[in-house]
XYZ file of C-alpha atoms in Angstrom:
729
model
C -45.739 52.280 20.675
C -45.017 53.448 17.343
C -43.766 50.544 15.143
C -40.411 52.422 14.721
C -39.629 52.064 18.776
C -40.636 48.350 18.535
C -38.202 47.420 16.019
C -35.446 49.723 18.022
C -36.443 47.358 20.731
C -36.713 44.294 18.910
C -32.996 45.220 17.677
C -31.715 45.797 21.056
C -32.749 42.654 22.366
C -31.696 40.654 19.475
C -28.132 42.415 19.605
C -28.228 41.716 23.342
C -29.130 37.895 22.959
C -26.374 37.987 20.357
C -23.940 39.495 22.510
C -24.619 37.375 25.479
C -24.127 34.146 22.936
C -20.975 35.673 21.711
C -19.700 36.032 25.556
C -20.552 32.662 26.106
C -19.185 31.119 23.254
C -15.739 33.225 24.187
C -15.830 31.854 27.411
C -15.926 28.363 25.726
C -13.008 28.770 23.712
C -10.757 30.490 26.384
C -12.118 28.272 29.021
C -11.207 30.714 31.857
C -13.273 29.404 34.650
C -13.198 25.829 36.086
C -16.933 25.889 35.915
C -16.981 26.289 32.151
C -14.731 23.239 32.016
C -16.809 20.821 34.460
C -20.248 22.057 32.504
C -18.907 20.670 29.024
C -17.174 17.725 30.687
C -20.411 16.634 32.532
C -22.300 17.311 29.257
C -20.146 14.936 27.413
C -20.476 12.387 29.764
C -24.256 12.824 30.115
C -24.341 12.001 26.544
C -21.844 9.270 26.691
C -24.248 7.614 29.226
C -26.897 7.834 27.269
C -25.944 6.726 23.998
C -23.832 3.756 25.756
C -26.807 2.350 28.029
C -29.342 2.774 25.626
C -30.768 -0.583 25.115
C -27.912 -2.779 26.627
C -29.596 -5.668 27.067
C -30.917 -5.839 23.342
C -30.724 -8.355 21.503
C -31.838 -10.775 24.182
C -29.316 -13.537 22.324
C -25.664 -14.089 22.293
C -23.616 -11.751 19.792
C -20.675 -12.738 17.879
C -17.612 -13.339 20.366
C -20.154 -13.456 23.426
C -20.040 -16.954 22.751
C -16.536 -17.100 23.537
C -16.024 -14.751 26.289
C -19.081 -15.576 28.100
C -18.302 -19.184 28.115
C -14.737 -18.284 29.567
C -16.499 -16.286 32.107
C -18.625 -19.136 33.136
C -15.486 -21.242 33.334
C -13.890 -18.822 35.795
C -17.234 -19.065 37.939
C -16.852 -22.881 37.660
C -13.315 -22.814 37.981
C -12.774 -25.264 35.081
C -9.403 -24.905 33.021
C -9.402 -23.842 29.494
C -7.438 -22.771 26.742
C -6.918 -19.484 24.954
C -4.915 -17.294 23.072
C -5.370 -14.216 25.162
C -3.966 -13.318 28.444
C -6.154 -13.822 31.354
C -7.412 -10.624 32.781
C -10.122 -9.229 30.602
C -11.830 -12.871 30.814
C -11.320 -12.979 34.585
C -12.880 -9.722 34.558
C -15.680 -10.900 32.911
C -16.115 -13.860 34.880
C -16.065 -11.639 37.952
C -18.836 -9.291 36.412
C -20.860 -12.263 36.227
C -20.558 -13.498 39.729
C -21.011 -10.126 41.260
C -24.299 -9.671 39.202
C -25.927 -13.113 39.891
C -24.598 -15.157 36.841
C -24.312 -18.718 38.162
C -21.835 -19.768 35.107
C -24.130 -22.536 33.732
C -25.081 -20.986 30.661
C -23.515 -22.955 27.866
C -22.760 -19.987 25.223
C -22.690 -22.559 22.128
C -23.289 -20.178 19.404
C -24.546 -16.810 18.438
C -28.040 -16.338 18.351
C -28.917 -18.374 21.303
C -31.164 -16.682 23.438
C -30.636 -15.387 27.066
C -34.093 -16.344 28.434
C -33.774 -16.746 31.903
C -29.839 -16.048 32.272
C -28.575 -13.438 34.150
C -26.405 -11.666 31.291
C -27.055 -8.108 31.902
C -24.716 -7.660 34.384
C -21.839 -8.524 32.111
C -22.885 -6.789 29.498
C -23.466 -3.318 31.796
C -20.409 -3.830 33.222
C -18.349 -4.280 29.780
C -20.482 -1.288 28.242
C -19.337 1.013 31.472
C -15.580 0.287 30.697
C -16.110 1.124 27.033
C -18.323 4.255 27.997
C -15.019 5.479 29.676
C -13.005 5.886 26.700
C -15.326 9.302 25.497
C -14.264 11.252 28.714
C -10.396 9.611 28.647
C -10.455 11.310 25.284
C -11.535 14.546 26.525
C -8.772 14.715 29.317
C -5.956 13.533 27.016
C -6.488 16.151 24.416
C -7.339 18.441 27.258
C -3.759 17.957 28.811
C -2.135 18.189 25.193
C -3.369 21.454 23.898
C -5.191 23.279 26.999
C -8.095 23.566 24.678
C -11.390 22.947 25.650
C -12.781 22.909 21.949
C -10.244 20.491 21.145
C -11.068 18.236 23.909
C -14.712 18.476 23.233
C -14.358 17.727 19.355
C -12.264 14.629 19.971
C -14.442 13.193 22.448
C -17.314 13.659 20.218
C -15.883 11.868 17.443
C -15.556 9.222 19.559
C -19.020 9.653 21.258
C -20.731 9.893 17.900
C -18.587 6.760 16.142
C -21.318 3.742 15.868
C -18.573 1.148 15.191
C -16.616 1.799 18.872
C -20.584 2.099 20.061
C -21.245 -1.468 18.587
C -17.926 -2.856 20.055
C -18.304 -1.675 23.639
C -21.703 -2.469 24.688
C -21.291 -6.559 24.436
C -19.870 -9.304 26.569
C -16.232 -9.003 24.863
C -12.406 -8.147 25.471
C -12.462 -5.260 23.011
C -14.135 -2.722 25.598
C -11.939 -3.940 28.493
C -8.792 -3.644 26.266
C -9.654 -0.109 24.962
C -10.346 0.819 28.739
C -6.685 0.080 29.648
C -5.067 1.323 26.676
C -6.858 4.988 27.253
C -6.387 4.820 30.673
C -2.541 4.130 30.040
C -2.490 7.207 27.739
C -4.566 9.170 30.421
C -2.083 8.453 32.848
C 0.797 9.218 30.682
C -0.415 12.870 30.328
C -1.543 13.536 33.843
C 2.029 12.529 35.002
C 3.980 14.368 32.303
C 1.474 17.272 33.695
C 2.811 16.746 37.219
C 6.458 17.725 35.921
C 6.919 20.429 37.819
C 6.108 19.001 40.984
C 8.236 15.905 40.544
C 8.503 13.408 43.257
C 5.333 14.762 44.970
C 2.279 12.533 45.879
C 0.344 13.132 43.130
C 3.423 12.656 40.814
C 3.820 9.343 42.512
C 0.303 8.417 42.237
C 0.013 9.022 38.371
C 2.913 6.893 37.412
C 1.715 4.275 39.332
C -1.665 4.808 37.667
C 0.257 4.467 34.329
C 1.851 1.490 35.394
C -1.364 -0.436 36.698
C -3.234 0.845 33.063
C -0.489 -0.619 31.184
C -0.337 -4.059 32.928
C -4.238 -4.223 32.334
C -3.769 -3.603 28.662
C -1.055 -6.237 27.917
C -2.903 -8.916 30.624
C -6.064 -8.810 28.338
C -4.543 -8.764 24.652
C -1.097 -9.138 23.475
C -1.860 -5.928 21.295
C -1.854 -4.016 24.419
C 2.029 -4.033 24.077
C 1.540 -1.310 21.534
C 0.584 1.083 24.179
C 3.396 0.100 26.153
C 5.870 0.868 23.377
C 4.213 4.309 22.997
C 4.188 5.289 26.742
C 7.775 4.198 26.512
C 8.608 6.316 23.681
C 7.177 9.353 25.485
C 8.921 8.412 28.813
C 12.504 8.267 26.685
C 11.527 11.661 25.172
C 10.826 13.139 28.489
C 14.011 11.958 30.177
C 16.066 12.883 27.117
C 14.725 16.677 27.822
C 15.734 16.084 31.443
C 19.352 14.829 30.383
C 19.789 17.404 28.011
C 18.968 20.454 30.713
C 22.487 21.042 31.941
C 20.969 22.966 34.944
C 20.004 18.875 36.004
C 22.656 17.241 37.848
C 23.231 13.668 36.691
C 21.793 12.255 39.982
C 18.644 13.593 39.316
C 18.399 12.153 35.751
C 19.515 9.051 37.399
C 16.745 9.484 40.164
C 13.936 9.959 37.588
C 15.050 7.093 35.307
C 14.988 4.682 38.368
C 11.704 5.712 39.579
C 10.221 5.180 35.918
C 11.609 1.993 35.620
C 10.161 1.222 38.997
C 6.238 2.221 37.950
C 6.327 1.734 34.235
C 8.709 -1.634 34.178
C 8.832 -3.488 37.519
C 5.083 -2.543 38.610
C 3.667 -3.633 35.308
C 5.451 -7.013 35.272
C 4.574 -7.618 38.805
C 1.181 -7.235 38.368
C 1.175 -9.151 34.939
C 2.670 -12.072 37.051
C 0.129 -11.905 39.679
C -2.642 -11.950 37.161
C -1.324 -15.265 35.663
C -1.041 -16.268 39.294
C -4.487 -15.947 40.265
C -5.597 -17.168 36.473
C -3.753 -20.854 37.436
C -5.160 -20.770 40.842
C -8.600 -20.405 39.966
C -8.629 -22.672 37.172
C -7.894 -25.901 39.167
C -10.523 -27.918 37.923
C -9.882 -30.228 34.335
C -11.886 -28.662 31.094
C -11.551 -29.126 27.421
C -8.298 -27.449 27.155
C -6.154 -29.591 28.922
C -4.524 -31.116 25.917
C -2.554 -27.835 24.908
C -0.637 -28.702 28.111
C 1.938 -31.049 29.014
C 1.398 -34.052 30.940
C 3.006 -32.365 33.865
C 0.832 -29.348 33.712
C -2.193 -31.492 33.496
C -1.370 -33.461 36.636
C -2.492 -30.643 38.815
C -5.802 -30.226 37.282
C -8.708 -31.832 39.478
C -10.442 -34.417 37.556
C -7.735 -34.536 34.928
C -6.816 -38.036 34.467
C -3.171 -37.295 35.993
C -4.742 -35.717 38.923
C -3.273 -37.602 41.681
C -2.876 -40.343 38.963
C -1.827 -43.556 40.227
C -0.596 -45.588 36.994
C 2.464 -47.654 35.757
C 5.910 -45.707 35.562
C 7.094 -48.400 33.320
C 5.577 -49.235 30.114
C 4.906 -52.671 29.063
C 4.360 -54.717 26.372
C 0.383 -55.174 25.792
C -0.017 -51.484 27.589
C -2.923 -49.239 26.139
C -1.286 -45.988 26.026
C -1.780 -42.341 24.843
C 1.246 -40.687 23.217
C 1.473 -36.608 23.110
C 3.663 -34.611 21.195
C 6.218 -33.225 23.721
C 6.413 -29.691 22.062
C 4.759 -27.320 24.187
C 0.937 -26.956 22.727
C 1.728 -30.370 21.003
C -1.454 -32.903 20.578
C -2.377 -36.214 20.870
C -1.456 -38.945 18.284
C -4.735 -39.949 16.991
C -6.736 -41.746 13.987
C -10.025 -42.087 13.032
C -12.104 -44.122 10.487
C -11.486 -41.635 7.533
C -9.160 -41.861 4.908
C -6.912 -39.858 3.053
C -8.607 -38.548 -0.185
C -7.549 -39.427 -3.803
C -4.686 -37.839 -4.649
C -3.245 -37.198 -1.149
C -0.603 -39.874 -0.872
C -1.715 -43.736 -0.050
C -5.569 -43.679 0.117
C -5.340 -45.335 3.774
C -6.475 -44.244 7.366
C -5.732 -40.814 8.279
C -3.366 -39.949 11.480
C -3.165 -36.798 12.938
C -2.828 -35.041 16.225
C -5.894 -33.511 18.212
C -5.584 -31.357 21.332
C -8.506 -32.840 23.092
C -8.743 -36.367 25.038
C -10.704 -38.978 23.140
C -11.105 -42.545 22.984
C -9.499 -42.634 19.198
C -6.265 -41.265 20.984
C -5.532 -44.746 22.709
C -2.869 -47.310 20.900
C -1.735 -50.863 22.155
C 1.967 -51.227 22.518
C 3.254 -54.605 20.831
C 6.180 -56.459 19.734
C 7.281 -55.978 16.258
C 6.833 -59.768 15.736
C 4.084 -61.006 18.145
C 1.015 -60.216 19.864
C 0.849 -59.283 23.318
C -0.611 -61.585 26.029
C -3.756 -61.132 28.021
C -4.175 -58.935 30.332
C -5.664 -61.531 32.663
C -2.957 -64.029 31.990
C -0.820 -64.059 35.529
C 1.249 -66.704 33.951
C 2.516 -64.778 31.208
C 5.738 -62.739 32.282
C 5.778 -58.914 32.086
C 7.887 -57.602 29.465
C 9.192 -53.779 29.723
C 9.555 -51.800 26.625
C 13.050 -50.624 26.335
C 15.431 -48.029 24.626
C 16.114 -49.450 21.465
C 13.357 -52.060 21.255
C 11.151 -52.621 17.769
C 7.565 -51.913 18.130
C 4.484 -51.787 16.333
C 1.377 -49.339 17.538
C -2.177 -50.526 16.894
C -4.865 -47.975 16.940
C -7.313 -49.355 19.554
C -10.757 -48.416 17.934
C -10.009 -49.214 14.215
C -7.540 -52.028 14.853
C -4.913 -50.642 12.040
C -1.187 -50.306 12.722
C 0.818 -46.660 13.043
C 2.600 -47.228 9.159
C 4.624 -44.822 6.752
C 6.447 -45.498 3.429
C 7.944 -43.328 0.886
C 4.839 -41.591 0.028
C 4.920 -37.531 0.307
C 2.969 -36.238 3.526
C -0.139 -34.219 2.632
C 0.913 -30.750 3.627
C 4.910 -31.216 4.180
C 5.498 -32.655 0.858
C 9.311 -33.139 1.716
C 8.262 -35.531 4.613
C 6.893 -38.714 4.300
C 3.128 -39.908 4.824
C 2.334 -41.693 8.176
C -1.246 -43.557 7.657
C -3.002 -46.659 9.466
C -2.849 -50.001 7.769
C -3.888 -53.290 8.116
C -6.704 -55.333 9.792
C -6.694 -56.308 13.332
C -3.413 -55.560 14.103
C -2.146 -57.399 11.235
C -0.104 -55.376 8.659
C 3.466 -55.286 7.093
C 7.062 -54.569 7.799
C 6.332 -50.613 7.335
C 4.648 -50.864 10.483
C 7.894 -51.291 12.461
C 9.074 -48.621 14.614
C 12.437 -48.301 16.776
C 11.829 -46.599 20.319
C 14.580 -44.032 21.421
C 14.648 -42.141 24.888
C 15.945 -38.885 24.668
C 19.384 -38.959 26.411
C 18.731 -42.461 27.567
C 21.112 -45.564 27.760
C 20.613 -48.390 25.716
C 18.149 -50.948 27.003
C 16.788 -48.571 29.836
C 13.091 -49.249 30.635
C 10.437 -46.630 28.900
C 9.036 -44.324 31.751
C 5.405 -42.873 31.711
C 5.476 -38.992 31.640
C 8.965 -38.797 32.347
C 10.980 -39.961 29.144
C 10.995 -38.273 26.170
C 10.760 -40.828 23.182
C 11.467 -40.380 19.343
C 9.689 -43.209 17.159
C 12.009 -43.902 14.266
C 10.534 -45.761 11.407
C 12.542 -49.108 10.856
C 12.867 -49.277 7.102
C 12.577 -45.552 5.970
C 14.698 -44.058 8.827
C 12.478 -40.947 9.293
C 10.701 -40.109 12.963
C 7.223 -39.750 13.800
C 6.759 -35.887 14.083
C 3.796 -33.707 14.733
C 3.866 -29.717 14.256
C 1.221 -26.805 14.056
C 0.470 -26.988 10.278
C -3.091 -27.814 10.034
C -4.709 -30.256 7.970
C -7.877 -28.965 4.919
C -10.947 -29.811 5.766
C -10.899 -33.075 4.848
C -8.731 -33.992 7.729
C -10.959 -31.700 10.238
C -8.506 -29.444 10.250
C -6.567 -31.323 12.936
C -2.946 -31.241 13.086
C -0.822 -32.927 10.395
C 1.380 -36.081 11.726
C 4.592 -37.018 9.151
C 7.839 -39.031 9.440
C 10.803 -36.467 9.157
C 13.621 -37.718 7.382
C 15.617 -34.900 9.887
C 15.261 -37.646 13.103
C 16.789 -34.729 15.463
C 14.046 -32.163 14.951
C 12.910 -31.377 18.633
C 9.215 -31.691 17.182
C 9.743 -35.414 16.822
C 9.670 -36.074 20.561
C 6.704 -37.836 22.283
C 5.404 -38.595 26.017
C 3.747 -41.504 26.961
C 1.035 -39.919 28.951
C -2.173 -42.241 29.778
C -0.549 -46.030 30.622
C -3.075 -48.772 31.329
C -1.597 -51.912 32.497
C -2.973 -53.481 35.621
C -0.577 -55.939 36.025
C 2.251 -53.340 36.960
C 2.352 -51.396 40.368
C 0.879 -47.929 40.129
C 3.031 -44.778 40.850
C 2.036 -41.136 41.982
C 2.991 -38.500 39.407
C 2.836 -35.620 41.963
C 6.683 -35.015 42.234
C 6.470 -34.011 38.502
C 4.161 -31.131 38.863
C 5.403 -27.909 37.806
C 6.095 -24.606 39.694
C 4.211 -21.588 38.926
C 7.442 -20.318 37.070
C 7.576 -23.648 34.858
C 3.541 -23.316 34.354
C 3.925 -19.821 33.357
C 6.499 -19.988 30.921
C 4.715 -23.316 29.127
C 1.219 -21.111 29.391
C 2.801 -18.517 27.081
C 4.424 -20.638 24.885
C 0.929 -22.509 24.386
C -0.781 -18.996 23.452
C 2.018 -17.602 21.134
C 1.715 -21.045 19.216
C -2.272 -20.601 19.112
C -1.961 -17.037 18.040
C 0.480 -17.756 15.136
C -1.968 -21.053 14.387
C -4.972 -18.220 13.482
C -4.770 -18.489 10.053
C -7.628 -18.146 7.314
C -9.640 -21.163 7.041
C -10.309 -22.675 3.750
C -12.473 -20.445 1.796
C -12.822 -18.223 4.379
C -12.823 -14.183 3.224
C -10.775 -12.047 5.586
C -10.396 -8.268 6.383
C -7.316 -6.551 5.006
C -5.519 -3.579 7.151
C -5.720 -1.152 4.085
C -9.451 -1.323 4.191
C -9.921 -0.169 7.602
C -9.165 3.461 7.512
C -11.525 4.210 4.860
C -14.490 2.390 6.338
C -14.398 -0.186 3.311
C -16.374 -3.133 5.015
C -17.636 -4.055 8.237
C -18.162 -6.807 10.224
C -21.648 -9.113 10.980
C -22.571 -9.160 14.692
C -25.766 -10.536 14.643
C -28.398 -12.050 12.456
C -32.061 -12.696 13.210
C -34.922 -10.221 14.043
C -32.407 -7.640 15.513
C -29.416 -7.301 13.150
C -26.214 -5.777 14.693
C -23.622 -4.919 12.301
C -20.187 -3.205 13.108
C -19.376 -0.214 10.759
C -17.594 2.991 11.619
C -19.403 6.162 11.303
C -18.112 7.494 7.791
C -17.893 11.255 8.828
C -15.767 9.839 11.633
C -13.712 7.594 9.476
C -13.118 9.721 6.843
C -12.736 13.078 8.582
C -9.814 11.109 10.266
C -8.118 9.925 7.226
C -8.326 13.769 6.042
C -6.723 15.355 9.314
C -4.162 12.575 8.924
C -3.144 14.080 5.722
C -3.481 17.428 6.650
C -1.358 17.189 9.930
C 1.497 15.688 7.677
C 0.858 18.879 5.032
C 0.792 21.056 7.781
C 4.037 19.477 9.403
C 6.072 19.804 6.227
C 4.439 23.426 5.378
C 5.821 24.952 8.858
C 9.089 23.168 8.598
C 9.562 24.603 5.129
C 8.542 28.091 6.770
C 10.802 27.352 9.908
C 13.859 26.767 7.217
C 13.138 30.053 5.218
C 12.960 31.692 8.499
C 9.202 33.284 7.925
C 7.205 31.157 10.546
C 6.198 34.065 12.843
C 7.260 37.643 13.975
C 7.771 38.653 17.713
C 4.140 39.924 18.109
C 2.807 36.483 17.163
C 3.775 34.848 20.063
C 0.434 33.543 21.259
C -0.103 32.050 17.804
C 3.235 30.425 17.713
C 2.921 28.832 21.180
C -0.741 27.687 19.754
C 1.044 26.183 16.774
C 3.437 24.424 18.619
C 1.343 22.630 20.772
C -1.252 21.530 18.480
C 1.819 19.840 16.377
C 3.779 18.184 19.490
C 0.197 16.841 20.126
C -0.557 15.634 16.940
C 2.501 14.459 16.426
C 2.491 11.901 19.494
C -1.208 11.380 18.464
C 0.067 9.874 15.191
C 2.803 8.048 16.197
C 0.198 6.383 18.867
C -2.210 5.744 15.460
C 0.759 4.406 13.746
C 2.020 1.831 16.729
C -1.845 0.678 16.905
C -2.481 0.305 13.242
C 0.705 -0.292 10.873
C 2.055 -3.694 12.458
C -1.156 -5.432 11.291
C 0.889 -5.275 8.178
C 3.442 -7.546 9.230
C 0.917 -10.097 10.730
C 0.557 -13.525 9.435
C -2.609 -14.208 11.393
C -6.215 -13.760 10.573
C -7.251 -10.145 10.877
C -10.761 -8.413 11.793
C -12.083 -4.985 11.142
C -12.483 -4.757 14.882
C -8.696 -4.598 15.541
C -8.604 -0.983 13.927
C -10.467 0.431 16.602
C -7.602 1.296 19.321
C -6.134 3.181 16.115
C -9.142 4.695 15.502
C -9.440 6.281 18.778
C -5.854 8.127 18.565
C -6.592 9.401 14.676
C -10.083 10.834 16.219
C -8.256 12.592 19.151
C -5.538 13.876 16.320
C -8.582 15.074 14.268
C -10.221 16.877 17.233
C -7.064 19.055 17.984
C -6.197 19.691 14.007
C -10.168 20.791 13.503
C -9.688 23.388 16.760
C -6.465 24.799 14.954
C -8.339 25.298 11.481
C -11.238 26.714 13.201
C -9.064 28.998 15.102
C -6.943 30.281 11.985
C -9.658 30.405 9.441
C -11.035 33.886 10.995
C -7.659 35.791 9.857
C -8.150 34.263 6.209
C -11.546 35.805 5.694
C -12.717 39.416 5.627
C -13.374 40.919 8.741
C -16.933 41.238 9.099
C -16.998 37.622 8.575
C -14.163 36.709 11.163
C -16.368 36.753 14.569
C -19.009 33.933 12.666
C -16.623 31.814 11.198
C -15.639 29.843 14.522
C -19.301 29.340 15.616
C -20.656 28.624 12.026
C -18.238 25.894 11.532
C -18.375 24.401 15.651
C -22.556 24.032 14.673
C -22.182 22.808 11.058
C -19.253 20.053 12.590
C -21.720 19.209 15.322
C -24.853 18.895 13.629
C -23.028 17.030 10.814
C -21.910 14.554 13.620
C -25.088 14.256 15.216
C -26.958 13.719 12.357
C -24.385 11.056 11.030
C -24.947 8.992 14.287
C -28.644 9.521 14.049
C -28.703 8.007 10.593
C -26.251 4.953 11.379
C -27.605 4.255 14.815
C -29.565 1.124 13.597
C -26.494 -0.249 12.350
C -25.481 -0.511 16.429
C -28.802 -0.468 18.144
C -30.589 -3.012 16.062
C -32.198 -3.117 12.265
C -35.784 -4.613 12.881
C -37.850 -5.696 10.144
C -35.561 -5.472 7.077
C -37.936 -7.915 4.819
C -39.384 -8.283 2.635
C -39.548 -4.495 1.272
C -35.485 -3.883 2.010
C -35.058 -2.047 -1.140
C -37.669 0.620 -0.284
C -36.654 0.727 3.462
C -34.519 3.593 5.165
C -31.774 1.111 5.927
C -31.143 0.998 2.636
C -30.170 4.417 1.929
C -27.560 4.233 4.527
C -25.641 1.623 2.123
C -23.299 4.242 0.739
C -20.887 1.742 -0.468
C -21.556 -1.637 -1.951
C -19.298 -3.238 -0.094
C -21.250 -2.851 3.178
C -23.107 -5.979 3.742
C -25.776 -5.145 6.113
């Protein structure tokens, strides 16, 4: 065969191969077959499973907040009550994952780095990872439904698939994969429900409506930041109803029917499910634990093992009784003291008085008359004298023998209040130890009752009232809560309950009749959680993350040390592309608004281009709104913040980037010479995926574990990944 013939045949083969590739690429872009859609979706799911479940059991020790959420899961298995600032669903699911996969709830989860040797922890990690893995196909479905573009759906899901930060955050025993699952599931439900708008009130329409309501309830029941997606779905629902109302072909009765059905599925159903999760939570956790002290005495009386459970103690308070006093505000602590003194320069250098949220021997106080010592408990000849409303008393700290005391020195934190200290020796002090007992709403001379009455202790000389609030003392006060003497005697934080009451010479009474019902416990639980959230302030000397740092991937977050270091950091290609796409969307929105005003947008021949542009801008508008709702509120929060709080917003900005990229890649061929037009889209697509895959490969050790970094760190390949000095791995 002559060389010319061979060359001709090779050219023909090359042309045929190129033609086949072009056809395949065109089928992918146009998605004119369900088989193509399922093939691409299946490939995305396989890649997701491969990246998420790889080395899911590593490292074989407690990582970051697994020390909290693994412990909470254990307590659900053991039915032990605890306090946390988040709603219960995510923690209940972790407990269920552990229980169903053979974990017995005995591992203590004391601190990060503790070995899992002999512990069945894999099941909990795998289940949390599985929920996190759903984010990628969820993103694919959301973008597909919003744009009907297979490339846009693939771009968006790939950005989430190849982000190192999302991989790290969703492969451990944490609330984050559960929260992100419900947030994305809510949006999947929203777009699928919207896609059924031409089949209103059909079975599938009702099904997706109920699915959305279920996912919304899961979002809020895992963390309160799940409310952001509730607002997003609510705004989308309002926009849909407004369109229905604005269509004059629709009778008002139909609009009302649509409104009521959405109220049922998106408001009433999530509320019912939210309450149901709390009912299950409060039913399961029936044994006393270290979180009891955050709740009222009546609440504690229903916890098995608590000193108030089926309690029998004197109903009335007698002189000589040993008691604990609990601040009556929801979440209030026990009046507490210890042998440590206030430091130099903080009022009088006397013994510290604080409130402490846990039961402790240092919470015990002896009730005495203001001018004499009480009789011995064993002395049957001495008459029993009851403490009455209006009496003057002294309270002696049982472990240290010092009296509750106040004077006209400024309190350590709240300077306009007076300092409260422990003063004296073995119960001997001075007149500044005298307090007047006032029963809220009680008549003069009425006997003080345990648990039932709310008391105010007013200093006899200064005239201020004993108070506690949620302001923490510095490290010298062990970060316990400040106790002051408040000049405003009517402040509700001045009220206290007598909880434990030990006095064997009085008959015991049962407190079961004072146990709260579910609604009362539900309300108290939320008050305690809200107070706990507001109290999450940065500790002294603690460096916190700032919201402005998050979109630019300025600084990461340490997850694990030891021989396998894990560092939470976003893929910089993903993060910086998202930021550029957000800015580009704003530019395009303004640009097209300007052209529309000038009347020069599209000619009648460009109907297809106009429809694609409108779909792109519409989808990007909703995704930008979702990003803003999940990001901007953090600027107004006073609580401590971390980098991982940004990742719900990252999901929406990544989807927006996928939509923008698809629009750009489709538009650019019209801006280049015709002989280059056919190669622009495949070239840019190949460049995008190769860059994304390589960046994932480069930064994957941050998620899968960095090993053997010492001693030649400077020469290690990991060192080359440190593009910014603020990346502290």
